[in-house]
XYZ file of C-alpha atoms in Angstrom:
543
model
C 51.949 35.489 14.555
C 49.607 36.986 17.127
C 48.205 40.364 16.198
C 48.256 43.234 18.655
C 44.973 45.147 19.047
C 44.810 48.518 20.801
C 41.892 50.248 19.037
C 38.286 49.360 19.686
C 34.832 50.050 18.221
C 31.721 49.617 20.341
C 28.349 48.460 19.011
C 25.179 48.875 21.088
C 21.629 47.910 20.098
C 18.118 47.898 21.547
C 15.021 46.508 19.850
C 12.888 49.656 20.020
C 12.996 53.379 20.673
C 10.903 52.740 23.801
C 13.797 50.815 25.365
C 16.078 53.733 24.588
C 13.760 56.283 26.186
C 12.572 54.319 29.211
C 15.453 51.986 30.043
C 18.542 53.908 28.946
C 19.590 50.644 27.261
C 22.118 52.193 24.896
C 23.784 54.271 27.596
C 24.164 51.341 29.986
C 25.549 49.089 27.223
C 28.075 51.719 26.178
C 29.155 52.257 29.787
C 29.849 48.543 30.333
C 31.652 48.238 26.985
C 33.880 51.228 27.804
C 34.742 49.694 31.177
C 35.658 46.447 29.404
C 37.833 48.344 26.882
C 39.644 50.186 29.672
C 40.325 46.961 31.565
C 41.872 45.401 28.438
C 43.852 48.460 27.404
C 41.762 49.345 24.330
C 41.238 52.882 23.088
C 37.642 53.387 21.989
C 37.651 55.171 18.658
C 33.902 55.228 17.860
C 30.542 53.982 19.108
C 27.813 52.714 16.760
C 24.205 52.325 17.892
C 20.866 50.952 16.637
C 17.379 51.221 18.114
C 15.662 48.701 15.818
C 15.600 44.919 15.763
C 16.038 44.435 12.009
C 14.385 41.017 12.337
C 17.826 39.406 12.601
C 19.060 40.943 9.355
C 22.043 43.157 10.210
C 21.785 44.932 6.828
C 18.513 46.518 8.043
C 20.340 48.206 10.917
C 21.841 51.569 10.038
C 24.319 51.429 12.897
C 25.676 48.018 11.880
C 25.900 49.064 8.223
C 27.854 52.156 9.308
C 30.176 49.986 11.431
C 30.952 47.653 8.515
C 31.529 50.609 6.216
C 33.907 52.107 8.817
C 35.882 48.848 8.904
C 35.950 48.645 5.106
C 37.359 52.153 4.712
C 40.039 51.449 7.374
C 40.787 47.835 6.510
C 44.509 48.358 7.117
C 43.815 49.120 10.791
C 43.097 46.233 13.157
C 40.105 46.849 15.421
C 38.413 45.041 18.263
C 34.603 45.223 17.976
C 33.022 45.047 21.453
C 29.450 43.877 22.159
C 27.597 43.932 25.461
C 25.807 40.635 24.735
C 25.886 38.041 21.960
C 22.193 38.744 21.289
C 23.143 42.291 20.263
C 25.328 40.788 17.538
C 22.681 38.881 15.521
C 19.632 36.911 16.684
C 19.615 34.731 13.581
C 21.984 31.852 12.899
C 22.450 32.580 9.190
C 23.013 36.306 9.700
C 25.328 35.586 12.634
C 27.615 33.522 10.411
C 27.431 36.094 7.596
C 28.281 38.911 9.993
C 31.223 36.914 11.386
C 32.488 36.466 7.828
C 32.186 40.218 7.183
C 34.191 40.965 10.330
C 36.880 38.458 9.344
C 37.079 40.048 5.897
C 38.109 43.358 7.507
C 40.451 41.693 10.060
C 38.203 42.752 12.964
C 38.333 40.807 16.217
C 35.019 40.276 18.025
C 34.818 40.359 21.805
C 31.721 40.087 23.967
C 31.281 40.851 27.664
C 29.417 37.619 28.457
C 30.688 35.231 25.775
C 34.181 34.146 24.776
C 34.841 33.606 21.084
C 37.278 30.764 20.395
C 38.747 29.874 17.008
C 38.498 26.126 17.625
C 36.026 23.512 16.344
C 34.488 23.235 19.813
C 34.359 27.025 20.228
C 32.705 27.514 16.839
C 30.155 24.801 17.684
C 29.224 26.483 20.961
C 29.029 29.843 19.200
C 26.559 28.480 16.621
C 24.470 26.898 19.398
C 24.251 30.254 21.186
C 23.325 31.998 17.915
C 20.598 29.398 17.269
C 19.308 29.885 20.805
C 19.089 33.623 20.185
C 17.130 32.992 16.987
C 14.776 30.637 18.843
C 14.093 33.221 21.540
C 13.495 35.920 18.931
C 11.035 33.798 16.982
C 9.259 32.677 20.166
C 8.944 36.281 21.311
C 7.600 37.241 17.886
C 5.059 34.427 18.061
C 3.890 35.514 21.500
C 3.514 39.113 20.353
C 1.452 38.032 17.325
C -0.718 35.763 19.487
C -1.426 38.620 21.880
C -2.225 40.934 18.973
C -4.558 38.321 17.459
C -6.341 37.942 20.784
C -6.822 41.706 21.061
C -8.080 41.883 17.478
C -10.550 39.060 18.159
C -11.985 41.111 21.019
C -12.422 44.148 18.757
C -9.307 46.149 19.651
C -7.084 47.649 16.966
C -3.425 46.808 17.617
C -1.476 48.433 14.795
C -0.276 51.982 14.226
C -3.188 54.381 14.744
C -4.718 55.334 11.368
C -5.156 58.966 10.374
C -8.114 60.383 12.301
C -7.422 58.314 15.423
C -4.926 58.246 18.266
C -4.363 55.833 21.134
C -5.486 56.726 24.634
C -4.808 54.703 27.774
C -8.095 53.810 29.516
C -8.804 51.940 32.722
C -11.385 49.612 31.180
C -9.879 48.870 27.756
C -6.185 49.644 28.054
C -4.921 51.277 24.874
C -7.978 52.294 22.868
C -8.416 54.190 19.608
C -10.179 57.544 20.058
C -11.007 60.191 17.429
C -8.146 62.596 16.826
C -9.312 66.058 15.777
C -9.219 67.830 13.405
C -8.289 64.807 11.261
C -11.354 62.822 12.351
C -13.803 65.484 11.149
C -11.957 65.852 7.827
C -12.082 62.116 7.114
C -15.710 61.889 8.250
C -16.716 64.600 5.796
C -14.766 62.845 3.041
C -16.679 59.585 3.610
C -20.070 61.290 3.848
C -19.393 63.441 0.794
C -18.495 60.411 -1.315
C -21.431 58.348 -0.037
C -23.951 61.145 -0.696
C -22.621 61.998 -4.147
C -21.244 65.370 -3.140
C -17.894 64.016 -4.325
C -18.178 62.121 -7.580
C -14.643 60.791 -7.927
C -11.711 59.747 -5.806
C -9.797 62.770 -7.043
C -12.456 65.121 -5.658
C -12.040 63.572 -2.204
C -8.279 63.988 -2.553
C -8.652 67.678 -3.474
C -10.987 68.132 -0.498
C -8.344 66.692 1.853
C -5.708 68.948 0.275
C -7.679 72.011 1.418
C -6.566 71.270 4.984
C -2.859 72.016 5.643
C -2.844 69.738 8.687
C -3.873 66.648 6.690
C -0.912 64.203 6.335
C 1.018 64.452 3.071
C 3.729 62.579 1.255
C 7.374 63.575 1.027
C 6.549 65.911 -1.877
C 3.965 67.817 0.186
C 0.987 66.377 -1.725
C -1.905 64.183 -0.602
C -1.459 60.838 -2.353
C -4.374 59.338 -4.305
C -3.422 55.801 -3.292
C -3.358 56.740 0.405
C -6.820 58.317 0.095
C -8.123 55.179 -1.626
C -6.692 52.974 1.129
C -8.279 55.196 3.775
C -11.731 55.017 2.175
C -11.523 51.193 2.049
C -10.675 50.661 5.730
C -13.609 49.425 7.877
C -11.812 50.765 10.965
C -13.496 54.132 10.279
C -16.938 52.486 10.492
C -16.061 51.032 13.887
C -15.165 47.526 12.672
C -12.062 45.323 12.893
C -10.777 42.951 10.227
C -7.500 41.168 9.411
C -7.817 38.493 6.737
C -4.187 37.305 6.937
C -4.645 36.402 10.602
C -8.111 34.945 10.082
C -9.900 37.794 11.873
C -13.237 38.278 10.101
C -15.160 41.554 10.111
C -16.429 42.306 13.617
C -17.560 45.220 15.776
C -14.655 47.131 17.265
C -14.397 48.615 20.740
C -13.513 52.080 19.415
C -15.821 54.919 18.401
C -16.647 54.942 14.653
C -16.259 58.068 12.556
C -19.030 57.058 10.118
C -21.808 54.487 10.042
C -21.242 51.120 8.383
C -23.933 52.007 5.840
C -22.091 55.213 4.881
C -18.813 53.291 4.663
C -20.325 50.656 2.349
C -21.896 53.319 0.113
C -18.568 55.127 -0.200
C -16.687 51.891 -0.907
C -19.272 50.763 -3.465
C -19.020 54.095 -5.242
C -15.246 53.690 -5.426
C -15.561 50.140 -6.723
C -18.150 51.091 -9.334
C -16.360 54.084 -10.816
C -13.051 54.086 -12.633
C -10.645 56.685 -11.354
C -10.264 59.535 -13.815
C -8.028 62.415 -12.697
C -10.094 65.578 -12.477
C -8.916 68.824 -13.987
C -8.382 70.536 -10.690
C -7.517 74.017 -11.883
C -10.239 74.167 -14.551
C -12.946 72.958 -12.125
C -12.023 75.467 -9.452
C -11.616 78.375 -11.861
C -14.841 77.656 -13.767
C -17.528 76.276 -11.406
C -20.217 76.518 -14.140
C -18.172 74.463 -16.610
C -20.332 71.611 -17.908
C -23.498 73.077 -16.319
C -24.084 76.044 -18.607
C -25.076 74.935 -22.111
C -25.056 76.761 -25.434
C -28.623 77.892 -26.242
C -27.946 77.481 -29.984
C -26.887 73.809 -29.990
C -27.614 72.513 -26.474
C -24.064 71.279 -25.857
C -22.282 72.078 -22.564
C -20.036 75.112 -22.825
C -16.367 74.558 -22.115
C -13.902 77.043 -20.648
C -10.249 77.974 -20.560
C -7.745 80.686 -19.844
C -6.912 82.623 -23.002
C -3.600 84.377 -23.340
C -3.647 88.134 -24.006
C -0.803 90.555 -24.574
C 0.202 90.809 -20.945
C -1.952 88.323 -19.039
C -4.367 85.399 -19.265
C -8.140 85.910 -19.232
C -10.933 83.432 -18.362
C -13.675 82.661 -20.914
C -16.584 80.302 -21.499
C -17.282 79.254 -25.091
C -18.996 76.645 -27.296
C -16.846 74.024 -29.054
C -19.591 72.369 -31.134
C -18.615 72.597 -34.782
C -21.406 73.873 -37.003
C -23.026 75.784 -34.142
C -23.784 79.458 -34.688
C -21.809 80.291 -31.523
C -18.880 77.948 -32.247
C -15.613 79.426 -30.975
C -17.255 82.653 -29.766
C -16.108 83.323 -26.229
C -17.908 84.991 -23.331
C -16.068 86.516 -20.398
C -16.288 84.428 -17.274
C -17.361 87.399 -15.159
C -20.305 88.087 -17.465
C -21.643 84.536 -17.166
C -21.003 84.080 -13.453
C -22.193 87.534 -12.389
C -25.497 87.005 -14.169
C -25.766 83.553 -12.616
C -25.199 85.114 -9.181
C -27.993 87.623 -9.860
C -30.241 84.716 -10.823
C -29.545 83.020 -7.482
C -30.290 86.243 -5.607
C -33.626 86.480 -7.412
C -34.599 83.007 -6.195
C -35.936 84.261 -2.876
C -39.305 82.877 -1.754
C -41.817 85.130 -0.039
C -41.979 85.014 3.773
C -45.432 83.442 3.669
C -44.013 80.634 1.532
C -41.140 80.061 3.984
C -43.570 80.024 6.934
C -45.628 77.453 5.105
C -42.484 75.445 4.371
C -41.573 75.469 8.074
C -44.989 74.060 8.924
C -44.593 71.492 6.176
C -41.213 70.410 7.579
C -42.834 69.965 10.985
C -45.550 67.711 9.555
C -42.996 65.750 7.558
C -40.804 65.309 10.644
C -43.699 63.853 12.622
C -44.607 61.511 9.788
C -40.970 60.505 9.421
C -40.667 59.756 13.136
C -43.590 57.346 12.885
C -42.046 55.844 9.785
C -38.747 55.375 11.625
C -40.490 53.455 14.390
C -42.246 51.225 11.876
C -39.022 50.723 9.957
C -37.134 49.799 13.139
C -39.675 47.060 13.839
C -39.343 45.858 10.258
C -35.560 45.620 10.669
C -35.989 43.578 13.866
C -38.193 41.130 11.985
C -35.638 40.949 9.173
C -32.886 40.202 11.709
C -34.880 37.265 13.043
C -35.264 35.925 9.505
C -31.516 36.386 8.940
C -30.685 34.433 12.090
C -32.892 31.557 10.933
C -31.282 31.618 7.472
C -27.763 31.635 8.958
C -28.624 28.687 11.208
C -29.864 26.771 8.155
C -26.680 27.551 6.199
C -24.522 26.372 9.130
C -26.487 23.101 9.388
C -26.081 22.431 5.675
C -22.374 23.363 5.755
C -21.680 20.954 8.646
C -23.205 18.055 6.696
C -21.442 18.927 3.425
C -18.436 16.833 2.403
C -17.586 18.693 -0.815
C -14.827 21.312 -0.216
C -16.135 23.426 -3.095
C -19.690 23.413 -1.755
C -18.410 24.167 1.757
C -16.484 27.189 0.444
C -19.645 28.428 -1.257
C -21.621 28.137 1.994
C -18.835 29.914 3.908
C -18.967 32.804 1.430
C -22.755 32.925 1.778
C -22.474 32.931 5.561
C -19.925 35.750 5.492
C -22.244 37.800 3.245
C -25.160 37.213 5.638
C -23.004 38.207 8.627
C -22.093 41.525 6.982
C -25.751 42.141 6.156
C -26.589 41.432 9.788
C -23.963 43.905 10.995
C -25.485 46.639 8.830
C -28.992 45.908 10.150
C -27.793 45.832 13.767
C -26.160 49.213 13.286
C -29.408 50.593 11.867
C -31.269 49.261 14.905
C -28.870 51.070 17.238
C -29.347 54.202 15.165
C -33.156 54.032 15.286
C -33.267 53.129 18.969
C -31.050 56.058 19.898
C -32.623 59.348 20.870
C -33.801 61.193 17.772
C -31.819 64.240 16.829
C -33.284 67.636 17.509
C -34.980 68.828 14.348
C -34.446 72.545 15.079
C -30.956 72.852 13.615
C -31.759 70.698 10.594
C -34.864 72.706 9.732
C -33.054 76.000 10.313
C -30.259 74.975 7.940
C -32.722 73.898 5.245
C -34.754 77.102 5.527
C -31.628 79.266 5.425
C -30.630 77.599 2.185
C -34.124 77.945 0.693
C -34.250 81.576 1.742
C -30.893 82.483 0.224
C -29.098 79.861 -1.958
C -26.699 82.563 -3.138
C -25.119 82.650 0.333
C -23.792 79.087 -0.063
C -22.600 79.828 -3.598
C -20.741 82.931 -2.431
C -18.487 80.855 -0.133
C -16.403 80.167 -3.237
C -15.807 76.514 -2.306
C -16.186 74.223 -5.300
C -18.020 71.511 -3.329
C -20.568 74.048 -2.051
C -21.055 75.526 -5.505
C -21.690 72.115 -7.018
C -24.176 71.401 -4.243
C -26.065 74.591 -5.136
C -26.252 73.566 -8.798
C -27.702 70.169 -7.869
C -30.136 71.435 -5.223
C -31.509 74.512 -6.997
C -31.672 73.641 -10.687
C -33.457 70.676 -12.253
C -31.488 70.920 -15.495
C -28.516 72.844 -16.951
C -28.864 76.528 -17.761
C -28.886 77.603 -21.395
C -26.772 80.646 -22.309
C -27.490 82.789 -25.369
C -24.912 85.233 -26.641
C -25.993 88.865 -26.265
C -29.076 87.740 -24.335
C -27.796 85.832 -21.342
C -29.336 82.996 -19.352
C -32.577 81.546 -20.666
C -35.473 80.620 -18.353
C -34.197 78.444 -15.493
C -35.950 75.250 -14.474
C -35.648 74.842 -10.697
C -35.986 71.763 -8.504
C -39.262 70.904 -6.771
C -38.633 72.757 -3.472
C -38.033 76.043 -5.277
C -40.714 75.317 -7.856
C -43.373 74.913 -5.202
C -42.126 77.829 -3.124
C -42.700 80.076 -6.094
C -42.324 80.313 -9.857
C -38.897 81.854 -10.471
C -37.301 82.686 -13.779
C -34.470 84.782 -15.087
C -36.366 87.845 -16.332
C -34.004 89.057 -18.992
C -34.942 91.933 -21.283
C -38.127 92.818 -19.412
C -39.932 89.503 -19.992
C -42.608 89.115 -17.297
C -44.098 85.826 -16.129
C -47.869 85.410 -16.269
C -49.373 86.897 -13.141
C -46.940 89.821 -12.824
C -43.676 90.226 -10.956
C -44.865 88.790 -7.617
C -44.525 84.997 -7.337
C -47.964 83.359 -7.597
C -49.268 81.395 -4.611
C -48.638 77.663 -5.063
C -50.902 74.876 -3.883
C -49.008 73.989 -0.704
C -48.469 77.654 0.255
C -52.203 78.177 0.087
C -52.845 74.985 2.011
C -50.398 75.629 4.836
C -51.125 79.367 5.084
C -54.841 78.604 5.419
C -53.996 75.923 7.965
C -51.859 78.290 10.049
C -54.554 80.976 9.924
C -57.173 78.486 10.996
C -55.070 77.275 13.910
C -54.584 80.835 15.169
C -58.326 81.439 14.946
C -59.057 78.142 16.653
C -56.911 79.109 19.623
C -58.935 82.263 20.129
C -62.266 80.443 19.811
C -61.130 77.372 21.830
C -62.092 75.253 18.859
C -60.322 71.997 18.078
C -59.966 71.188 14.406
C -57.609 70.886 11.547
C -58.234 71.694 7.907
C -56.662 69.142 5.583
């Protein structure tokens, strides 16, 4: 008995959103399917659409899954399912047959505008041939796309979704090219440089740094994911290099602008590889910046900290947890410790004559460093020549080697030498480039030397940790009822003047004024001599 069909469902599909936006593919398919339904006396009940390929698997298409579910829930109603083209049905032989079976299960009749389904042995054979042809075309297209992507990668062009910190820009010379995307690029650059320099000690600290910026991409829960940060810090794309091991694309210079140098990237990656990830105590670190730096003067152990619960609120305290210590369990208010520490930083203020001498010293050092850079650049060039000779020797040996194991060893050695060469070539480009203006660098250094408390007062944990490392040579000892013991500063502050925490009226030898150090005397005499020489038209320099 022949069934009578009067209700129809339409299914339309394009392979990408781009086809939907630019070609109106879904609209045109629906229009033709509706015309077909009207000509055959069908009433269109619903239209289902997809804008993804699904790789041939219809279960990866939301529209097709919704269509099958619609048929399942109305299995007592007979529907005609209309397609614009057989390729919209399934471009995979296996999935085509599975989808046909699903349609038969729900008593749905399939009709296509450019193909006639026949329930005969010959008709089924032709149908399978057409499905196989669709699969062949899909796989050939996929192969061509991959080949084009491989060719672009080989030339140094990134071809995948733009990573965080970059965006694609259409250029006349390169076509689609990665360019830095602000403000993400600056955030990621600072993350790399902070990890490479030691400003950030752990992966979690980099993650917390990224979390400070609301615009930085987050997961579905609104948090920056540790794994995503780790993946970012291990991608050579940020150093301006391209690599894709699965496609046989070895590390090579990319056409895009790097966010960091290859040397910085390798330092950051090595630090990640050499340190186990230990989640940092975010709240404790931010609430108690001196935690672990201030030690108990009675036992020498670092003081810990916590929030202690009172009757109506919680209060912050530092305290010693060393059993047997005289100060064990005796807490000190956080404000007491940190306010006195702030006063100590304010007291570390070199005299103007010392800062003038330091400025002159920086100038001399800059000149000496410039000469050193030129010598070092020549040394790198010589090393590159030696590397080239070594690589040629390894290639010659590898060509004449019959052992697969030995050949693999030589290939690994060659790859290591190539990466070393890339680093040296980048250094050469860096040294050959115009040297940066020293004015801003010197100004920043002198501003910090003149007032380290200013950086501390920003309240940012990374800045506060930087102050602790740059100003103090060792942790500060805290004595209950007395305060901070004498502070031992780093060399720059030591030579700019002898500074101590003068608690309880204790005066350093020589009085309250900082004594003149050796280099202050040297450079102040030198400056005075130069001014006198200008007046007397005398050429000379006192060493």
